[in-house]
Amino acid sequence: MAGKLYIVATPIGNLEDITLRALRILKEVDVIAAEDTRQTLKLLNHFEITKHLISYHRHNESTKCELLIEKLKNGENVALVSDAGTPGISDPGEEVIKRAIEEKIEIIPVPGACAMINALICSGIDTKEFTFMGFLPLNKKLRKEKLEEIKNINKTIILYEAPHKIKETLKDLKEIINKRKIVLARELTKIHEEFIRGNIEQLIENAENYKGEMVIIIEGNNEIKENFLVNLSLEEHFNFYNNQGLTKNEIIRKIAKDRKTNKNEIYQYFLAK
Ligand code: SAM
């Protein structure tokens, strides 16, 4: 019988943020595939776990992937971990997961810390809908394309960034986000954890002081939503909200607000239909 592939989240700073289940799985599996074996060894030593480690990172992903698949096919259970947080989220993982699916190997998530989710939930910015975009590309053309995308997204946007690139990234963002809210979530779960909720000019001014790991949360472009809605016919506009399960009165109020018009006019229109 084939083994199981466990995708195990590990802490993003505070070592208490590992689940009891994650510890049990790490103890029970035959082998742990780790992004950086030295980093994972520190974690395992802390919890007094001794286990065979295999390095699995971006630069050896294809070759090590096949080795892991072989082991799984031979009945060994494998846990995949990254340096911190959830594997596969701006971290290696995808490739072996895709191969495991092809080989009909069972894949089991073991949930835990993830920087983007924790940054988002405490940001104070809309959590109902969001787009995670990882790190902005360094390549100029691709970066420009991503920035253009951010400019026109009406959902909350989440970015990862390294401290030495934060100033440059904030400057690029300034060109496209106008007055939209922005929050920097820094050193989550660590001693110097901080949520910086200023405007973008203030953030740029103080950028030299922002050390450690950080996540950027940007408010969606609400104007896009308005423009999109007012370009619909009144019926389409009605259906847009109707599909969200709103009552007739709520829909009429929202339509009037979107179109900056009197709610009675909208009401009369639908009454006459
Ligand atoms: N897989 C990880 C996760 O689940 O969040 C992310 C790995 S990615 C290579 C590293 C980036 O995640 C950092 O550059 C930073 O943007 C973000 N990050 C990781 N730990 C963080 C922390 N403690 N506080 C703020 N951001 C963090």
GROMACS .gro file of C-alpha atoms and ligand atoms in nm:
model
  300
    1MET     CA    1   0.000   0.000   0.000
    2ALA     CA    2   0.124   0.348  -0.087
    3GLY     CA    3   0.224   0.586   0.191
    4LYS     CA    4   0.061   0.920   0.264
    5LEU     CA    5   0.190   1.266   0.191
    6TYR     CA    6   0.129   1.509   0.479
    7ILE     CA    7   0.158   1.882   0.408
    8VAL     CA    8   0.251   2.018   0.750
    9ALA     CA    9   0.241   2.385   0.848
   10THR     CA   10   0.509   2.500   1.093
   11PRO     CA   11   0.538   2.824   1.298
   12ILE     CA   12   0.618   3.160   1.135
   13GLY     CA   13   0.809   3.280   1.441
   14ASN     CA   14   0.656   3.173   1.768
   15LEU     CA   15   0.731   2.805   1.823
   16GLU     CA   16   0.412   2.763   2.025
   17ASP     CA   17   0.222   2.795   1.698
   18ILE     CA   18   0.259   2.432   1.603
   19THR     CA   19  -0.036   2.204   1.645
   20LEU     CA   20  -0.040   1.885   1.852
   21ARG     CA   21  -0.135   1.702   1.533
   22ALA     CA   22   0.161   1.846   1.341
   23LEU     CA   23   0.397   1.727   1.616
   24ARG     CA   24   0.244   1.380   1.614
   25ILE     CA   25   0.266   1.353   1.234
   26LEU     CA   26   0.629   1.471   1.234
   27LYS     CA   27   0.708   1.202   1.492
   28GLU     CA   28   0.519   0.926   1.311
   29VAL     CA   29   0.620   0.969   0.946
   30ASP     CA   30   0.913   0.780   0.794
   31VAL     CA   31   1.076   1.084   0.643
   32ILE     CA   32   1.043   1.464   0.645
   33ALA     CA   33   1.102   1.658   0.324
   34ALA     CA   34   1.226   2.001   0.429
   35GLU     CA   35   1.296   2.321   0.236
   36ASP     CA   36   1.608   2.386   0.446
   37THR     CA   37   1.710   2.087   0.656
   38ARG     CA   38   1.911   2.307   0.900
   39GLN     CA   39   1.605   2.520   0.970
   40THR     CA   40   1.379   2.219   1.022
   41LEU     CA   41   1.641   2.052   1.240
   42LYS     CA   42   1.618   2.348   1.481
   43LEU     CA   43   1.242   2.298   1.503
   44LEU     CA   44   1.273   1.922   1.549
   45ASN     CA   45   1.544   1.960   1.814
   46HIS     CA   46   1.322   2.202   2.004
   47PHE     CA   47   1.046   1.940   2.017
   48GLU     CA   48   1.292   1.651   2.066
   49ILE     CA   49   1.198   1.479   1.742
   50THR     CA   50   1.458   1.273   1.560
   51LYS     CA   51   1.377   1.199   1.200
   52HIS     CA   52   1.539   1.134   0.864
   53LEU     CA   53   1.535   1.458   0.662
   54ILE     CA   54   1.548   1.502   0.286
   55SER     CA   55   1.609   1.846   0.138
   56TYR     CA   56   1.336   1.960  -0.100
   57HIS     CA   57   1.372   2.316  -0.226
   58ARG     CA   58   1.311   2.525  -0.540
   59HIS     CA   59   1.639   2.425  -0.702
   60ASN     CA   60   1.611   2.049  -0.660
   61GLU     CA   61   1.231   2.025  -0.668
   62SER     CA   62   1.207   1.809  -0.983
   63THR     CA   63   1.468   1.551  -0.888
   64LYS     CA   64   1.374   1.530  -0.520
   65CYS     CA   65   1.010   1.513  -0.616
   66GLU     CA   66   1.067   1.180  -0.793
   67LEU     CA   67   1.263   1.046  -0.494
   68LEU     CA   68   0.974   1.135  -0.263
   69ILE     CA   69   0.719   0.979  -0.500
   70GLU     CA   70   0.927   0.659  -0.506
   71LYS     CA   71   0.930   0.649  -0.127
   72LEU     CA   72   0.555   0.709  -0.111
   73LYS     CA   73   0.491   0.434  -0.366
   74ASN     CA   74   0.703   0.203  -0.152
   75GLY     CA   75   0.469   0.262   0.139
   76GLU     CA   76   0.665   0.526   0.331
   77ASN     CA   77   0.475   0.815   0.488
   78VAL     CA   78   0.624   1.155   0.406
   79ALA     CA   79   0.573   1.494   0.576
   80LEU     CA   80   0.651   1.802   0.371
   81VAL     CA   81   0.748   2.120   0.559
   82SER     CA   82   0.885   2.455   0.450
   83ASP     CA   83   1.110   2.688   0.652
   84ALA     CA   84   0.811   2.858   0.807
   85GLY     CA   85   0.435   2.859   0.765
   86THR     CA   86   0.233   2.665   0.514
   87PRO     CA   87   0.416   2.475   0.237
   88GLY     CA   88   0.311   2.569  -0.116
   89ILE     CA   89   0.229   2.930  -0.019
   90SER     CA   90   0.524   3.117  -0.178
   91ASP     CA   91   0.718   2.806  -0.077
   92PRO     CA   92   0.798   2.474  -0.244
   93GLY     CA   93   0.530   2.205  -0.242
   94GLU     CA   94   0.320   2.236  -0.555
   95GLU     CA   95   0.529   2.004  -0.769
   96VAL     CA   96   0.532   1.701  -0.540
   97ILE     CA   97   0.160   1.752  -0.470
   98LYS     CA   98   0.078   1.749  -0.843
   99ARG     CA   99   0.289   1.436  -0.893
  100ALA     CA  100   0.130   1.267  -0.591
  101ILE     CA  101  -0.215   1.334  -0.738
  102GLU     CA  102  -0.105   1.174  -1.067
  103GLU     CA  103   0.015   0.869  -0.873
  104LYS     CA  104  -0.312   0.856  -0.674
  105ILE     CA  105  -0.126   0.904  -0.348
  106GLU     CA  106  -0.330   1.039  -0.059
  107ILE     CA  107  -0.242   1.397   0.036
  108ILE     CA  108  -0.334   1.522   0.381
  109PRO     CA  109  -0.315   1.887   0.491
  110VAL     CA  110  -0.205   1.951   0.849
  111PRO     CA  111  -0.311   2.316   0.901
  112GLY     CA  112  -0.126   2.580   1.098
  113ALA     CA  113   0.041   2.919   1.066
  114CYS     CA  114   0.032   3.116   0.743
  115ALA     CA  115   0.159   3.475   0.737
  116MET     CA  116  -0.087   3.611   0.481
  117ILE     CA  117  -0.399   3.489   0.664
  118ASN     CA  118  -0.286   3.627   0.998
  119ALA     CA  119  -0.185   3.958   0.845
  120LEU     CA  120  -0.522   3.984   0.671
  121ILE     CA  121  -0.742   3.901   0.969
  122CYS     CA  122  -0.588   4.172   1.189
  123SER     CA  123  -0.541   4.432   0.915
  124GLY     CA  124  -0.883   4.592   0.951
  125ILE     CA  125  -0.920   4.574   0.573
  126ASP     CA  126  -1.210   4.383   0.414
  127THR     CA  127  -1.164   4.006   0.458
  128LYS     CA  128  -1.472   3.894   0.262
  129GLU     CA  129  -1.290   3.868  -0.069
  130PHE     CA  130  -0.917   3.889  -0.128
  131THR     CA  131  -0.644   3.813  -0.379
  132PHE     CA  132  -0.308   3.677  -0.265
  133MET     CA  133  -0.035   3.777  -0.511
  134GLY     CA  134   0.279   3.649  -0.334
  135PHE     CA  135   0.598   3.847  -0.406
  136LEU     CA  136   0.591   4.112  -0.679
  137PRO     CA  137   0.813   4.004  -0.971
  138LEU     CA  138   1.156   4.171  -1.001
  139ASN     CA  139   1.148   4.165  -1.380
  140LYS     CA  140   1.044   4.518  -1.482
  141LYS     CA  141   0.783   4.421  -1.741
  142LEU     CA  142   0.619   4.154  -1.526
  143ARG     CA  143   0.625   4.386  -1.226
  144LYS     CA  144   0.454   4.661  -1.422
  145GLU     CA  145   0.185   4.416  -1.531
  146LYS     CA  146   0.123   4.304  -1.172
  147LEU     CA  147   0.106   4.665  -1.051
  148GLU     CA  148  -0.149   4.740  -1.323
  149GLU     CA  149  -0.350   4.441  -1.204
  150ILE     CA  150  -0.338   4.566  -0.842
  151LYS     CA  151  -0.454   4.907  -0.959
  152ASN     CA  152  -0.771   4.754  -1.101
  153ILE     CA  153  -0.865   4.488  -0.848
  154ASN     CA  154  -1.169   4.560  -0.634
  155LYS     CA  155  -1.079   4.298  -0.373
  156THR     CA  156  -0.830   4.320  -0.085
  157ILE     CA  157  -0.478   4.241  -0.208
  158ILE     CA  158  -0.211   4.059  -0.009
  159LEU     CA  159   0.160   4.075  -0.096
  160TYR     CA  160   0.470   3.927   0.059
  161GLU     CA  161   0.788   4.134   0.065
  162ALA     CA  162   1.145   4.113   0.192
  163PRO     CA  163   1.261   4.395   0.424
  164HIS     CA  164   1.539   4.517   0.193
  165LYS     CA  165   1.290   4.564  -0.092
  166ILE     CA  166   1.005   4.720   0.103
  167LYS     CA  167   1.086   5.084   0.025
  168GLU     CA  168   1.106   5.024  -0.349
  169THR     CA  169   0.783   4.827  -0.343
  170LEU     CA  170   0.600   5.094  -0.143
  171LYS     CA  171   0.718   5.358  -0.389
  172ASP     CA  172   0.583   5.152  -0.680
  173LEU     CA  173   0.254   5.100  -0.499
  174LYS     CA  174   0.221   5.473  -0.430
  175GLU     CA  175   0.189   5.531  -0.804
  176ILE     CA  176  -0.120   5.315  -0.830
  177ILE     CA  177  -0.318   5.299  -0.506
  178ASN     CA  178  -0.403   5.669  -0.445
  179LYS     CA  179  -0.591   5.698  -0.116
  180ARG     CA  180  -0.661   5.328  -0.073
  181LYS     CA  181  -0.580   5.194   0.274
  182ILE     CA  182  -0.258   5.000   0.320
  183VAL     CA  183  -0.133   4.800   0.620
  184LEU     CA  184   0.209   4.656   0.687
  185ALA     CA  185   0.202   4.348   0.911
  186ARG     CA  186   0.552   4.297   1.045
  187GLU     CA  187   0.720   4.020   1.245
  188LEU     CA  188   0.396   3.832   1.307
  189THR     CA  189   0.391   3.611   1.618
  190LYS     CA  190   0.735   3.745   1.720
  191ILE     CA  191   0.844   3.990   1.993
  192HIS     CA  192   0.838   4.292   1.762
  193GLU     CA  193   0.506   4.210   1.598
  194GLU     CA  194   0.349   4.527   1.461
  195PHE     CA  195   0.063   4.640   1.239
  196ILE     CA  196   0.144   4.971   1.071
  197ARG     CA  197  -0.173   5.135   0.950
  198GLY     CA  198  -0.062   5.465   0.803
  199ASN     CA  199  -0.104   5.620   0.464
  200ILE     CA  200   0.144   5.523   0.196
  201GLU     CA  201   0.350   5.847   0.223
  202GLN     CA  202   0.408   5.784   0.595
  203LEU     CA  203   0.500   5.423   0.527
  204ILE     CA  204   0.760   5.526   0.268
  205GLU     CA  205   0.904   5.791   0.498
  206ASN     CA  206   0.960   5.535   0.775
  207ALA     CA  207   1.049   5.239   0.554
  208GLU     CA  208   1.415   5.235   0.671
  209ASN     CA  209   1.290   5.138   1.017
  210TYR     CA  210   1.089   4.840   0.905
  211LYS     CA  211   1.298   4.535   0.979
  212GLY     CA  212   1.211   4.168   0.967
  213GLU     CA  213   0.947   3.983   0.772
  214MET     CA  214   0.641   4.160   0.645
  215VAL     CA  215   0.312   4.128   0.463
  216ILE     CA  216   0.142   4.413   0.276
  217ILE     CA  217  -0.237   4.437   0.276
  218ILE     CA  218  -0.400   4.682   0.035
  219GLU     CA  219  -0.764   4.784   0.020
  220GLY     CA  220  -0.939   4.691  -0.307
  221ASN     CA  221  -1.015   4.960  -0.561
  222ASN     CA  222  -1.378   5.042  -0.477
  223GLU     CA  223  -1.413   5.281  -0.770
  224ILE     CA  224  -1.379   4.986  -1.006
  225LYS     CA  225  -1.676   4.821  -0.843
  226GLU     CA  226  -1.885   5.134  -0.874
  227ASN     CA  227  -1.791   5.183  -1.238
  228PHE     CA  228  -1.865   4.824  -1.317
  229LEU     CA  229  -2.207   4.841  -1.152
  230VAL     CA  230  -2.322   5.169  -1.302
  231ASN     CA  231  -2.243   5.037  -1.647
  232LEU     CA  232  -2.499   4.761  -1.600
  233SER     CA  233  -2.866   4.799  -1.691
  234LEU     CA  234  -3.095   4.843  -1.389
  235GLU     CA  235  -3.212   4.482  -1.428
  236GLU     CA  236  -2.854   4.351  -1.439
  237HIS     CA  237  -2.767   4.570  -1.144
  238PHE     CA  238  -3.067   4.424  -0.957
  239ASN     CA  239  -2.967   4.066  -1.045
  240PHE     CA  240  -2.609   4.129  -0.929
  241TYR     CA  241  -2.734   4.187  -0.574
  242ASN     CA  242  -3.023   3.943  -0.600
  243ASN     CA  243  -2.768   3.667  -0.663
  244GLN     CA  244  -2.604   3.762  -0.334
  245GLY     CA  245  -2.930   3.682  -0.155
  246LEU     CA  246  -3.020   4.040  -0.056
  247THR     CA  247  -3.383   4.143   0.003
  248LYS     CA  248  -3.563   4.368  -0.246
  249ASN     CA  249  -3.539   4.667  -0.014
  250GLU     CA  250  -3.169   4.614   0.047
  251ILE     CA  251  -3.109   4.583  -0.327
  252ILE     CA  252  -3.293   4.907  -0.401
  253ARG     CA  253  -3.096   5.090  -0.132
  254LYS     CA  254  -2.768   4.958  -0.273
  255ILE     CA  255  -2.856   5.042  -0.633
  256ALA     CA  256  -2.947   5.397  -0.532
  257LYS     CA  257  -2.616   5.432  -0.346
  258ASP     CA  258  -2.407   5.290  -0.634
  259ARG     CA  259  -2.578   5.520  -0.885
  260LYS     CA  260  -2.580   5.814  -0.647
  261THR     CA  261  -2.950   5.856  -0.704
  262ASN     CA  262  -3.270   5.875  -0.500
  263LYS     CA  263  -3.390   5.538  -0.368
  264ASN     CA  264  -3.756   5.623  -0.446
  265GLU     CA  265  -3.675   5.665  -0.814
  266ILE     CA  266  -3.530   5.315  -0.825
  267TYR     CA  267  -3.825   5.186  -0.625
  268GLN     CA  268  -4.073   5.345  -0.868
  269TYR     CA  269  -3.886   5.196  -1.163
  270PHE     CA  270  -3.921   4.841  -1.030
  271LEU     CA  271  -4.279   4.905  -0.916
  272ALA     CA  272  -4.377   5.004  -1.269
  273LYS     CA  273  -4.236   4.679  -1.413
  274SAM     N1  274   0.485   2.974   0.346
  274SAM     C1  275   0.489   3.094   0.424
  274SAM     C2  276   0.351   3.123   0.483
  274SAM     O1  277   0.274   3.031   0.501
  274SAM     O2  278   0.321   3.237   0.511
  274SAM     C3  279   0.547   3.209   0.345
  274SAM     C4  280   0.685   3.187   0.295
  274SAM     S1  281   0.751   3.317   0.202
  274SAM     C5  282   0.896   3.247   0.139
  274SAM     C6  283   0.817   3.425   0.320
  274SAM     C7  284   0.739   3.555   0.329
  274SAM     O3  285   0.625   3.536   0.411
  274SAM     C8  286   0.816   3.668   0.395
  274SAM     O4  287   0.899   3.737   0.302
  274SAM     C9  288   0.706   3.757   0.447
  274SAM     O5  289   0.652   3.835   0.344
  274SAM    C10  290   0.603   3.651   0.490
  274SAM     N2  291   0.624   3.613   0.631
  274SAM    C11  292   0.670   3.496   0.678
  274SAM     N3  293   0.673   3.498   0.813
  274SAM    C12  294   0.629   3.619   0.852
  274SAM    C13  295   0.611   3.684   0.978
  274SAM     N4  296   0.641   3.623   1.092
  274SAM     N5  297   0.563   3.811   0.978
  274SAM    C14  298   0.533   3.875   0.863
  274SAM     N6  299   0.550   3.819   0.742
  274SAM    C15  300   0.597   3.693   0.735
   0.00000   0.00000   0.00000
